[in-house]
Tab-separated table of C-alpha atoms in Angstrom:
chain	number	residue	atom	x	y	z
A	24	UNK	CA	0.000	0.000	0.000
A	25	UNK	CA	1.330	3.384	-1.012
A	26	UNK	CA	1.836	5.799	1.865
A	27	UNK	CA	3.116	9.364	1.919
A	28	UNK	CA	4.327	11.271	4.959
A	29	UNK	CA	5.173	14.966	5.112
A	30	UNK	CA	7.795	16.335	7.469
A	31	UNK	CA	9.241	19.750	8.177
A	32	UNK	CA	8.927	22.810	10.407
A	33	UNK	CA	5.447	23.857	11.432
A	34	UNK	CA	6.448	27.485	11.890
A	35	UNK	CA	8.336	29.651	9.415
A	36	UNK	CA	9.188	33.334	9.719
A	37	UNK	CA	8.064	35.827	7.068
A	38	UNK	CA	10.541	36.274	4.191
A	39	UNK	CA	12.190	32.945	4.957
A	40	UNK	CA	12.012	29.680	3.018
A	41	UNK	CA	9.484	26.956	3.767
A	42	UNK	CA	10.965	23.467	3.367
A	43	UNK	CA	9.058	20.210	3.467
A	44	UNK	CA	9.893	16.629	2.589
A	45	UNK	CA	7.586	13.787	1.608
A	46	UNK	CA	8.682	10.224	2.273
A	47	UNK	CA	7.028	7.613	0.085
A	48	UNK	CA	6.621	3.985	1.111
A	49	UNK	CA	5.031	1.060	-0.669
A	50	UNK	CA	6.028	2.298	-4.114
A	51	UNK	CA	9.287	3.268	-5.748
A	52	UNK	CA	9.249	6.822	-7.089
A	53	UNK	CA	11.622	5.614	-9.817
A	54	UNK	CA	8.873	3.356	-11.168
A	55	UNK	CA	6.929	6.302	-12.531
A	56	UNK	CA	4.131	8.787	-11.899
A	57	UNK	CA	4.349	12.417	-10.985
A	58	UNK	CA	4.642	13.378	-7.316
A	59	UNK	CA	3.694	16.771	-6.002
A	60	UNK	CA	2.438	19.252	-3.471
A	61	UNK	CA	-0.985	20.711	-2.829
A	62	UNK	CA	-1.894	23.240	-0.170
A	63	UNK	CA	-5.024	24.395	1.593
A	64	UNK	CA	-5.196	27.640	3.571
A	65	UNK	CA	-7.348	27.397	6.702
A	66	UNK	CA	-11.012	27.283	5.750
A	67	UNK	CA	-10.284	27.530	2.032
A	68	UNK	CA	-9.970	25.312	-1.025
A	69	UNK	CA	-7.201	23.241	-2.574
A	70	UNK	CA	-4.357	24.724	-4.604
A	71	UNK	CA	-1.880	22.652	-6.602
A	72	UNK	CA	1.677	23.890	-6.095
A	73	UNK	CA	3.697	21.719	-8.428
A	74	UNK	CA	4.744	18.202	-9.428
A	75	UNK	CA	7.917	16.323	-10.287
A	76	UNK	CA	8.688	13.167	-12.243
A	77	UNK	CA	11.378	10.730	-11.133
A	78	UNK	CA	13.584	12.027	-13.935
A	79	UNK	CA	13.450	15.464	-12.350
A	80	UNK	CA	11.066	17.052	-14.827
A	81	UNK	CA	8.927	19.617	-13.020
A	82	UNK	CA	5.719	21.564	-13.502
A	83	UNK	CA	4.723	24.455	-11.264
A	84	UNK	CA	1.657	26.534	-10.649
A	85	UNK	CA	2.307	29.782	-12.557
A	86	UNK	CA	1.091	31.799	-9.563
A	87	UNK	CA	3.900	30.363	-7.408
A	88	UNK	CA	6.517	29.451	-9.983
A	89	UNK	CA	8.966	32.219	-9.106
A	90	UNK	CA	9.174	31.015	-5.500
A	91	UNK	CA	8.854	27.225	-5.768
A	92	UNK	CA	11.405	24.477	-6.170
A	93	UNK	CA	10.484	20.798	-6.051
A	94	UNK	CA	13.213	18.183	-6.066
A	95	UNK	CA	13.376	14.404	-5.878
A	96	UNK	CA	15.777	11.998	-4.193
A	97	UNK	CA	15.133	8.562	-5.653
A	98	UNK	CA	17.773	6.956	-3.423
A	99	UNK	CA	15.714	7.926	-0.374
A	100	UNK	CA	12.376	7.539	-2.173
A	101	UNK	CA	11.337	11.040	-1.234
A	102	UNK	CA	10.699	14.438	-2.750
A	103	UNK	CA	10.858	17.922	-1.336
A	104	UNK	CA	9.308	21.375	-1.558
A	105	UNK	CA	10.949	24.719	-1.070
A	106	UNK	CA	8.887	27.900	-1.093
A	107	UNK	CA	10.856	31.092	-0.715
A	108	UNK	CA	9.978	34.555	0.569
A	109	UNK	CA	6.948	33.347	2.458
A	110	UNK	CA	4.248	35.617	3.853
A	111	UNK	CA	1.208	35.033	6.036
A	112	UNK	CA	-0.706	34.148	2.863
A	113	UNK	CA	1.398	30.982	2.615
A	114	UNK	CA	0.001	29.669	5.898
A	115	UNK	CA	-1.738	26.440	4.967
A	116	UNK	CA	-1.948	22.706	5.350
A	117	UNK	CA	0.530	21.285	2.861
A	118	UNK	CA	-0.194	17.878	1.358
A	119	UNK	CA	2.137	15.733	-0.646
A	120	UNK	CA	0.440	13.460	-3.147
A	121	UNK	CA	0.825	11.369	-6.236
A	122	UNK	CA	-0.428	13.919	-8.752
A	123	UNK	CA	0.125	14.580	-12.392
A	124	UNK	CA	-1.335	14.643	-15.844
A	125	UNK	CA	-3.733	11.890	-16.941
A	126	UNK	CA	-3.923	10.399	-13.453
A	127	UNK	CA	-6.230	11.381	-10.614
A	128	UNK	CA	-4.747	12.031	-7.194
A	129	UNK	CA	-5.139	8.646	-5.622
A	130	UNK	CA	-2.630	8.863	-2.777
A	131	UNK	CA	-2.307	11.752	-0.325
A	132	UNK	CA	-0.227	12.405	2.738
A	133	UNK	CA	-2.033	13.306	5.935
A	134	UNK	CA	-1.033	16.952	5.545
A	135	UNK	CA	1.077	19.223	7.691
A	136	UNK	CA	0.138	22.688	8.893
A	137	UNK	CA	2.734	25.340	8.214
A	138	UNK	CA	2.211	28.708	9.847
A	139	UNK	CA	4.074	31.789	8.688
A	140	UNK	CA	4.530	34.115	11.611
A	141	UNK	CA	7.261	36.006	13.390
B	18	UNK	CA	-5.155	27.782	-17.009
B	19	UNK	CA	-8.406	25.817	-16.898
B	20	UNK	CA	-10.826	27.285	-14.388
B	21	UNK	CA	-13.097	24.829	-12.605
B	22	UNK	CA	-16.382	26.205	-11.283
B	23	UNK	CA	-18.525	24.229	-8.868
B	24	UNK	CA	-22.150	24.827	-8.008
B	25	UNK	CA	-23.774	25.312	-5.675
B	26	UNK	CA	-21.321	26.509	-3.039
B	27	UNK	CA	-23.487	24.954	-0.346
B	28	UNK	CA	-26.128	22.269	-0.719
B	29	UNK	CA	-28.566	21.372	2.054
B	30	UNK	CA	-30.079	17.915	1.725
B	31	UNK	CA	-31.887	15.581	4.099
B	32	UNK	CA	-30.473	12.122	4.865
B	33	UNK	CA	-31.872	9.541	2.486
B	34	UNK	CA	-32.367	12.056	-0.303
B	35	UNK	CA	-30.328	12.541	-3.479
B	36	UNK	CA	-27.654	15.195	-3.919
B	37	UNK	CA	-26.478	16.508	-7.281
B	38	UNK	CA	-23.276	18.538	-7.482
B	39	UNK	CA	-22.057	20.279	-10.621
B	40	UNK	CA	-18.653	21.150	-11.976
B	41	UNK	CA	-17.887	23.152	-15.108
B	42	UNK	CA	-14.537	23.533	-16.848
B	43	UNK	CA	-13.597	26.683	-18.757
B	44	UNK	CA	-12.398	24.478	-21.623
B	45	UNK	CA	-12.625	20.807	-22.442
B	46	UNK	CA	-10.835	18.416	-20.103
B	47	UNK	CA	-12.106	15.332	-21.945
B	48	UNK	CA	-12.869	12.790	-19.223
B	49	UNK	CA	-9.855	13.724	-17.095
B	50	UNK	CA	-11.984	14.844	-14.197
B	51	UNK	CA	-11.930	13.635	-10.610
B	52	UNK	CA	-14.119	14.172	-7.567
B	53	UNK	CA	-12.821	14.211	-4.001
B	54	UNK	CA	-14.505	14.183	-0.619
B	55	UNK	CA	-12.942	16.023	2.290
B	56	UNK	CA	-13.979	15.857	5.923
B	57	UNK	CA	-12.683	18.228	8.617
B	58	UNK	CA	-9.096	17.554	9.581
B	59	UNK	CA	-8.616	14.948	6.880
B	60	UNK	CA	-6.904	14.805	3.528
B	61	UNK	CA	-9.176	14.661	0.488
B	62	UNK	CA	-10.244	11.201	-0.609
B	63	UNK	CA	-10.594	10.201	-4.244
B	64	UNK	CA	-14.174	9.241	-5.089
B	65	UNK	CA	-14.434	9.319	-8.874
B	66	UNK	CA	-11.836	9.425	-11.655
B	67	UNK	CA	-12.204	9.457	-15.399
B	68	UNK	CA	-15.408	11.444	-14.772
B	69	UNK	CA	-17.421	8.324	-14.013
B	70	UNK	CA	-15.297	5.519	-12.531
B	71	UNK	CA	-15.572	4.919	-8.805
B	72	UNK	CA	-12.292	4.607	-6.954
B	73	UNK	CA	-11.532	1.503	-4.949
B	74	UNK	CA	-13.854	1.038	-2.007
B	75	UNK	CA	-16.252	3.835	-2.915
B	76	UNK	CA	-19.911	2.889	-2.412
B	77	UNK	CA	-22.188	2.538	-5.406
B	78	UNK	CA	-24.374	5.423	-4.211
B	79	UNK	CA	-21.670	7.739	-5.590
B	80	UNK	CA	-21.789	8.219	-9.346
B	81	UNK	CA	-20.195	10.625	-11.783
B	82	UNK	CA	-21.125	11.681	-15.261
B	83	UNK	CA	-20.181	14.120	-17.983
B	84	UNK	CA	-17.346	14.872	-20.351
B	85	UNK	CA	-15.796	17.874	-21.979
B	86	UNK	CA	-16.811	20.832	-19.832
B	87	UNK	CA	-19.852	19.738	-17.829
B	88	UNK	CA	-19.709	17.201	-15.017
B	89	UNK	CA	-21.993	15.951	-12.273
B	90	UNK	CA	-21.486	14.039	-9.056
B	91	UNK	CA	-24.623	12.347	-7.761
B	92	UNK	CA	-24.996	10.840	-4.340
B	93	UNK	CA	-28.149	8.793	-4.056
B	94	UNK	CA	-29.706	8.217	-0.664
B	95	UNK	CA	-27.390	10.356	1.456
B	96	UNK	CA	-25.862	8.781	4.540
B	97	UNK	CA	-24.695	10.722	7.603
B	98	UNK	CA	-21.052	10.129	6.672
B	99	UNK	CA	-21.547	11.781	3.254
B	100	UNK	CA	-21.895	15.286	4.647
B	101	UNK	CA	-18.585	16.879	3.756
B	102	UNK	CA	-16.952	19.178	1.205
B	103	UNK	CA	-16.596	17.922	-2.366
B	104	UNK	CA	-14.051	19.122	-4.906
B	105	UNK	CA	-13.718	18.499	-8.599
B	106	UNK	CA	-10.289	18.571	-10.252
B	107	UNK	CA	-9.077	18.435	-13.819
B	108	UNK	CA	-5.917	16.530	-14.658
B	109	UNK	CA	-6.021	17.032	-18.424
B	110	UNK	CA	-3.653	20.001	-18.566
B	111	UNK	CA	-0.992	21.717	-16.518
B	112	UNK	CA	-1.523	23.471	-14.194
B	113	UNK	CA	-3.722	21.035	-12.318
B	114	UNK	CA	-6.754	22.923	-11.049
B	115	UNK	CA	-9.522	22.374	-8.528
B	116	UNK	CA	-13.003	23.755	-8.180
B	117	UNK	CA	-13.680	25.892	-5.129
B	118	UNK	CA	-15.701	23.126	-3.477
B	119	UNK	CA	-19.310	22.366	-2.614
B	120	UNK	CA	-20.225	21.998	1.044
B	121	UNK	CA	-22.891	19.331	1.485
B	122	UNK	CA	-24.751	19.935	4.723
B	123	UNK	CA	-27.573	18.292	6.564
B	124	UNK	CA	-30.960	19.896	6.022
């Protein structure tokens, strides 16, 4: 069974960089599929941030592209998110998931709340 | 970017009745449309993919229909556990986009 688990700081200061990692178990990232990040501000809807293929090919949400970097470490079977220059508007629950083109999002992490505050 | 618009924003239905949720895409997404259910404090759960195929373990009272730009999620005979927020999502084009959600509440 495929499982995803997010990890990283729950509190980030404004203007700093948010960093999260998603560990995948039950499936080898190198076997295929896109893997990505989705966020949900408190009380609001879902926003796709970006996705990465095991080869390193990435796609980002244009609204966040200038601040986002997603990377993959196939040796550790995990992928990571970096979001720079954060503000309070970046406060959200961040989910990692198996998400890409032509495939629905069938596996999600439990989500981790990241608060941007000084 | 494909904009997904869900209606209504909130739907009040009595247990045992049928609920019909709509999702419209700003351009064709073929059948690359999914529906998710989200309960408070939980990650979304995949209900329907390919516009009409139930995901593993999803009860038969959930059904999806449509293609192109117009889609519908129908829940027949609502159970207490079905009251939640529902999102549609297109996975036909980058960027992936979601609808704003429909809150299904008990009448």
